[in-house]
mmCIF file of C-alpha atoms in Angstrom:
data_model
loop_
_atom_site.group_PDB
_atom_site.id
_atom_site.type_symbol
_atom_site.label_atom_id
_atom_site.label_comp_id
_atom_site.label_asym_id
_atom_site.label_seq_id
_atom_site.Cartn_x
_atom_site.Cartn_y
_atom_site.Cartn_z
ATOM 1 C CA MET E 1 -20.843 23.307 -13.241
ATOM 2 C CA THR E 2 -24.576 22.766 -13.618
ATOM 3 C CA ASP E 3 -24.314 22.907 -17.412
ATOM 4 C CA LEU E 4 -22.060 19.845 -17.513
ATOM 5 C CA ILE E 5 -23.526 16.556 -18.653
ATOM 6 C CA ARG E 6 -23.099 13.856 -16.000
ATOM 7 C CA CYS E 7 -24.068 10.257 -15.477
ATOM 8 C CA PRO E 8 -27.784 10.210 -14.606
ATOM 9 C CA TRP E 9 -27.191 9.111 -10.990
ATOM 10 C CA GLY E 10 -24.881 12.063 -10.266
ATOM 11 C CA THR E 11 -27.027 15.025 -11.237
ATOM 12 C CA THR E 12 -29.186 16.202 -8.330
ATOM 13 C CA ASP E 13 -27.699 15.611 -4.871
ATOM 14 C CA PRO E 14 -24.711 17.886 -4.103
ATOM 15 C CA MET E 15 -22.858 15.112 -2.253
ATOM 16 C CA MET E 16 -23.359 12.656 -5.130
ATOM 17 C CA ILE E 17 -22.382 15.319 -7.694
ATOM 18 C CA ALA E 18 -19.124 15.979 -5.826
ATOM 19 C CA TYR E 19 -18.431 12.235 -5.573
ATOM 20 C CA HIS E 20 -19.176 11.746 -9.268
ATOM 21 C CA ASP E 21 -17.097 14.723 -10.394
ATOM 22 C CA ASN E 22 -14.062 14.127 -8.186
ATOM 23 C CA GLU E 23 -13.792 10.442 -7.310
ATOM 24 C CA TRP E 24 -16.021 7.926 -9.045
ATOM 25 C CA GLY E 25 -14.381 6.173 -11.955
ATOM 26 C CA LYS E 26 -10.986 7.778 -11.434
ATOM 27 C CA PRO E 27 -8.366 5.011 -11.685
ATOM 28 C CA VAL E 28 -6.958 4.048 -8.296
ATOM 29 C CA ARG E 29 -3.718 2.066 -8.184
ATOM 30 C CA ASP E 30 -2.757 2.355 -4.521
ATOM 31 C CA SER E 31 -3.322 -1.003 -2.821
ATOM 32 C CA ARG E 32 -4.592 0.311 0.489
ATOM 33 C CA ALA E 33 -6.944 2.794 -1.198
ATOM 34 C CA LEU E 34 -8.312 0.028 -3.433
ATOM 35 C CA TRP E 35 -8.831 -2.198 -0.419
ATOM 36 C CA GLU E 36 -10.586 0.596 1.520
ATOM 37 C CA LYS E 37 -12.961 1.194 -1.378
ATOM 38 C CA LEU E 38 -13.736 -2.518 -1.605
ATOM 39 C CA MET E 39 -14.564 -2.495 2.117
ATOM 40 C CA LEU E 40 -16.823 0.542 1.675
ATOM 41 C CA ASP E 41 -18.573 -1.154 -1.241
ATOM 42 C CA GLY E 42 -19.157 -4.128 1.064
ATOM 43 C CA PHE E 43 -20.798 -1.776 3.564
ATOM 44 C CA GLN E 44 -23.066 -0.548 0.769
ATOM 45 C CA ALA E 45 -24.641 -3.977 0.215
ATOM 46 C CA GLY E 46 -28.391 -3.496 0.615
ATOM 47 C CA LEU E 47 -28.006 0.260 1.123
ATOM 48 C CA SER E 48 -27.567 3.326 -1.042
ATOM 49 C CA TRP E 49 -24.126 4.716 -1.799
ATOM 50 C CA ARG E 50 -25.334 8.033 -0.380
ATOM 51 C CA ILE E 51 -25.585 6.425 3.075
ATOM 52 C CA VAL E 52 -22.022 5.146 2.811
ATOM 53 C CA LEU E 53 -20.767 8.558 1.710
ATOM 54 C CA LYS E 54 -22.515 10.215 4.652
ATOM 55 C CA LYS E 55 -20.876 7.751 7.036
ATOM 56 C CA ARG E 56 -17.520 7.425 5.267
ATOM 57 C CA ASP E 57 -15.586 9.748 7.592
ATOM 58 C CA ALA E 58 -16.992 7.971 10.646
ATOM 59 C CA LEU E 59 -16.154 4.590 9.108
ATOM 60 C CA ARG E 60 -12.604 5.762 8.440
ATOM 61 C CA LEU E 61 -12.269 6.900 12.036
ATOM 62 C CA ALA E 62 -13.778 3.711 13.461
ATOM 63 C CA PHE E 63 -11.595 1.512 11.236
ATOM 64 C CA CYS E 64 -8.308 3.383 11.856
ATOM 65 C CA GLN E 65 -8.240 4.968 8.374
ATOM 66 C CA PHE E 66 -8.704 1.462 6.935
ATOM 67 C CA GLU E 67 -5.182 0.360 7.812
ATOM 68 C CA PRO E 68 -5.280 -3.429 7.363
ATOM 69 C CA ALA E 69 -2.392 -4.062 9.790
ATOM 70 C CA ILE E 70 -4.334 -2.382 12.606
ATOM 71 C CA ILE E 71 -7.748 -3.798 11.703
ATOM 72 C CA ALA E 72 -6.407 -7.361 11.521
ATOM 73 C CA GLY E 73 -5.769 -7.147 15.269
ATOM 74 C CA PHE E 74 -9.309 -6.108 16.204
ATOM 75 C CA THR E 75 -10.796 -8.197 18.997
ATOM 76 C CA GLU E 76 -14.318 -9.189 19.982
ATOM 77 C CA GLU E 77 -14.314 -6.152 22.277
ATOM 78 C CA ASP E 78 -13.533 -3.933 19.273
ATOM 79 C CA ILE E 79 -16.356 -5.557 17.325
ATOM 80 C CA GLU E 80 -18.793 -4.811 20.161
ATOM 81 C CA LYS E 81 -17.694 -1.160 20.209
ATOM 82 C CA LEU E 82 -18.219 -0.939 16.451
ATOM 83 C CA VAL E 83 -21.628 -2.611 16.567
ATOM 84 C CA ASN E 84 -22.659 -0.006 19.152
ATOM 85 C CA ASN E 85 -21.212 2.967 17.242
ATOM 86 C CA ALA E 86 -24.231 4.893 15.944
ATOM 87 C CA ASP E 87 -22.051 6.909 13.561
ATOM 88 C CA ILE E 88 -21.263 3.928 11.313
ATOM 89 C CA ILE E 89 -23.122 1.151 9.517
ATOM 90 C CA ARG E 90 -23.532 -1.280 12.388
ATOM 91 C CA SER E 91 -23.896 -4.589 10.622
ATOM 92 C CA ARG E 92 -21.963 -7.198 12.601
ATOM 93 C CA SER E 93 -21.440 -9.324 9.497
ATOM 94 C CA LYS E 94 -20.036 -6.374 7.532
ATOM 95 C CA ILE E 95 -17.815 -5.331 10.441
ATOM 96 C CA THR E 96 -16.405 -8.823 10.893
ATOM 97 C CA ALA E 97 -15.923 -9.082 7.120
ATOM 98 C CA VAL E 98 -13.683 -5.994 7.176
ATOM 99 C CA ILE E 99 -11.563 -7.541 9.938
ATOM 100 C CA ASN E 100 -11.396 -10.832 8.063
ATOM 101 C CA ASN E 101 -10.562 -9.024 4.821
ATOM 102 C CA ALA E 102 -7.743 -7.123 6.518
ATOM 103 C CA ARG E 103 -6.210 -10.491 7.387
ATOM 104 C CA ALA E 104 -6.717 -11.761 3.821
ATOM 105 C CA TYR E 105 -5.127 -8.573 2.428
ATOM 106 C CA LEU E 106 -2.126 -9.019 4.735
ATOM 107 C CA ALA E 107 -1.848 -12.686 3.740
ATOM 108 C CA MET E 108 -1.567 -11.584 0.110
ATOM 109 C CA GLN E 109 1.186 -9.131 1.103
ATOM 110 C CA GLN E 110 3.023 -11.786 3.074
ATOM 111 C CA ALA E 111 2.847 -14.069 0.038
ATOM 112 C CA GLY E 112 4.501 -11.325 -2.030
ATOM 113 C CA GLU E 113 1.327 -10.215 -3.807
ATOM 114 C CA ASP E 114 0.521 -6.525 -3.992
ATOM 115 C CA PHE E 115 -3.255 -6.038 -3.940
ATOM 116 C CA GLY E 116 -3.198 -3.156 -6.429
ATOM 117 C CA GLU E 117 -0.876 -4.917 -8.849
ATOM 118 C CA TRP E 118 -2.966 -8.080 -8.563
ATOM 119 C CA ILE E 119 -6.283 -6.398 -9.423
ATOM 120 C CA TRP E 120 -4.875 -4.309 -12.264
ATOM 121 C CA ALA E 121 -3.237 -7.448 -13.716
ATOM 122 C CA GLN E 122 -6.730 -8.982 -13.911
ATOM 123 C CA ILE E 123 -7.564 -6.442 -16.626
ATOM 124 C CA GLY E 124 -4.181 -6.219 -18.329
ATOM 125 C CA GLY E 125 -3.076 -3.075 -16.480
ATOM 126 C CA LYS E 126 -5.351 -0.718 -18.406
ATOM 127 C CA ALA E 127 -8.895 0.363 -17.569
ATOM 128 C CA ILE E 128 -11.667 -1.276 -19.554
ATOM 129 C CA GLN E 129 -13.669 1.271 -21.570
ATOM 130 C CA HIS E 130 -17.209 -0.073 -21.325
ATOM 131 C CA SER E 131 -19.934 0.875 -23.766
ATOM 132 C CA GLY E 132 -23.566 -0.063 -23.887
ATOM 133 C CA PRO E 133 -25.930 -0.893 -21.060
ATOM 134 C CA VAL E 134 -24.127 -1.188 -17.723
ATOM 135 C CA PRO E 135 -24.690 -4.508 -15.971
ATOM 136 C CA THR E 136 -24.658 -5.031 -12.214
ATOM 137 C CA LYS E 137 -22.120 -7.819 -12.682
ATOM 138 C CA ASP E 138 -20.333 -9.603 -15.497
ATOM 139 C CA ALA E 139 -18.075 -12.598 -16.118
ATOM 140 C CA LEU E 140 -15.003 -10.647 -15.016
ATOM 141 C CA SER E 141 -16.523 -9.526 -11.706
ATOM 142 C CA GLU E 142 -17.709 -13.099 -11.126
ATOM 143 C CA ARG E 143 -14.171 -14.417 -11.720
ATOM 144 C CA ILE E 144 -12.557 -11.780 -9.479
ATOM 145 C CA SER E 145 -15.181 -12.370 -6.783
ATOM 146 C CA LYS E 146 -14.480 -16.092 -6.878
ATOM 147 C CA ASP E 147 -10.721 -15.499 -6.663
ATOM 148 C CA LEU E 148 -11.108 -13.085 -3.730
ATOM 149 C CA LYS E 149 -13.307 -15.609 -1.916
ATOM 150 C CA LYS E 150 -10.683 -18.320 -2.459
ATOM 151 C CA ARG E 151 -8.208 -15.975 -0.780
ATOM 152 C CA GLY E 152 -10.550 -15.706 2.202
ATOM 153 C CA PHE E 153 -12.304 -12.408 1.482
ATOM 154 C CA LYS E 154 -15.952 -11.912 2.534
ATOM 155 C CA PHE E 155 -18.654 -9.537 1.241
ATOM 156 C CA VAL E 156 -17.064 -9.559 -2.208
ATOM 157 C CA GLY E 157 -19.847 -10.949 -4.378
ATOM 158 C CA PRO E 158 -19.808 -10.213 -8.123
ATOM 159 C CA THR E 159 -22.180 -7.226 -7.820
ATOM 160 C CA ILE E 160 -20.043 -5.625 -5.106
ATOM 161 C CA VAL E 161 -16.910 -6.331 -7.152
ATOM 162 C CA TYR E 162 -18.433 -4.790 -10.290
ATOM 163 C CA ALA E 163 -19.453 -1.614 -8.401
ATOM 164 C CA TRP E 164 -15.937 -1.471 -6.918
ATOM 165 C CA MET E 165 -14.364 -1.846 -10.369
ATOM 166 C CA GLU E 166 -16.488 1.050 -11.637
ATOM 167 C CA ALA E 167 -15.758 3.276 -8.649
ATOM 168 C CA THR E 168 -11.994 2.712 -8.772
ATOM 169 C CA GLY E 169 -11.661 3.184 -12.510
ATOM 170 C CA LEU E 170 -10.860 -0.410 -13.393
ATOM 171 C CA ILE E 171 -13.791 -0.167 -15.757
ATOM 172 C CA ASN E 172 -15.027 3.129 -17.182
ATOM 173 C CA THR E 173 -18.814 3.062 -17.214
ATOM 174 C CA HIS E 174 -19.365 6.810 -17.247
ATOM 175 C CA HIS E 175 -22.264 7.584 -19.600
ATOM 176 C CA PRO E 176 -20.995 8.266 -23.156
ATOM 177 C CA ALA E 177 -22.104 11.915 -22.912
ATOM 178 C CA CYS E 178 -20.722 12.439 -19.386
ATOM 179 C CA PHE E 179 -17.928 15.004 -19.173
ATOM 180 C CA ARG E 180 -15.928 12.659 -16.889
ATOM 181 C CA ARG E 181 -15.825 9.734 -19.346
ATOM 182 C CA ALA E 182 -13.050 11.177 -21.509
ATOM 183 C CA GLN E 183 -11.228 12.622 -18.499
ATOM 184 C CA VAL E 184 -10.871 9.302 -16.687
ATOM 185 C CA ALA E 185 -10.176 7.381 -19.894
ATOM 186 C CA VAL E 186 -6.760 9.028 -20.190
ATOM 187 C CA LEU E 187 -5.700 8.534 -16.546
#
């Protein structure tokens, strides 16, 4: 697969190549999977995605496979265990944001709002096919960020939201020559 043209960021590191080729930009519609990815993108803030990928399995284990109903019940004792867990990203503010965001996610559910349906409705149900230079944020990610914050979410700034939208296929920003661009465009 070395002769394939990829996005420039996914061409040298085997872990990043696998992520690019198999996950990144593939449309995700499952609510819990979308929420998990948003939480992982929050953990990335100030770090490289490679670090998050290396720690993803440990984060999934520490956060009970990112099941919001379980995480919402985490206590201060759980937070202390997580802060002291060397296998994960040990930022107290990011850890508490995940717990808070589990509660916000559940509040949406209790109000009759499906997280996946809600986010896909923000873009008319069909992935945006972006062309041109890729920004780190845009008006849409700013609006979604603001709406998430109103709902009580934390660590969901417009840059995090834009990266999340790219990663989950809400917006297709694969390079025009990348072999994955056309593949994910039809999903």
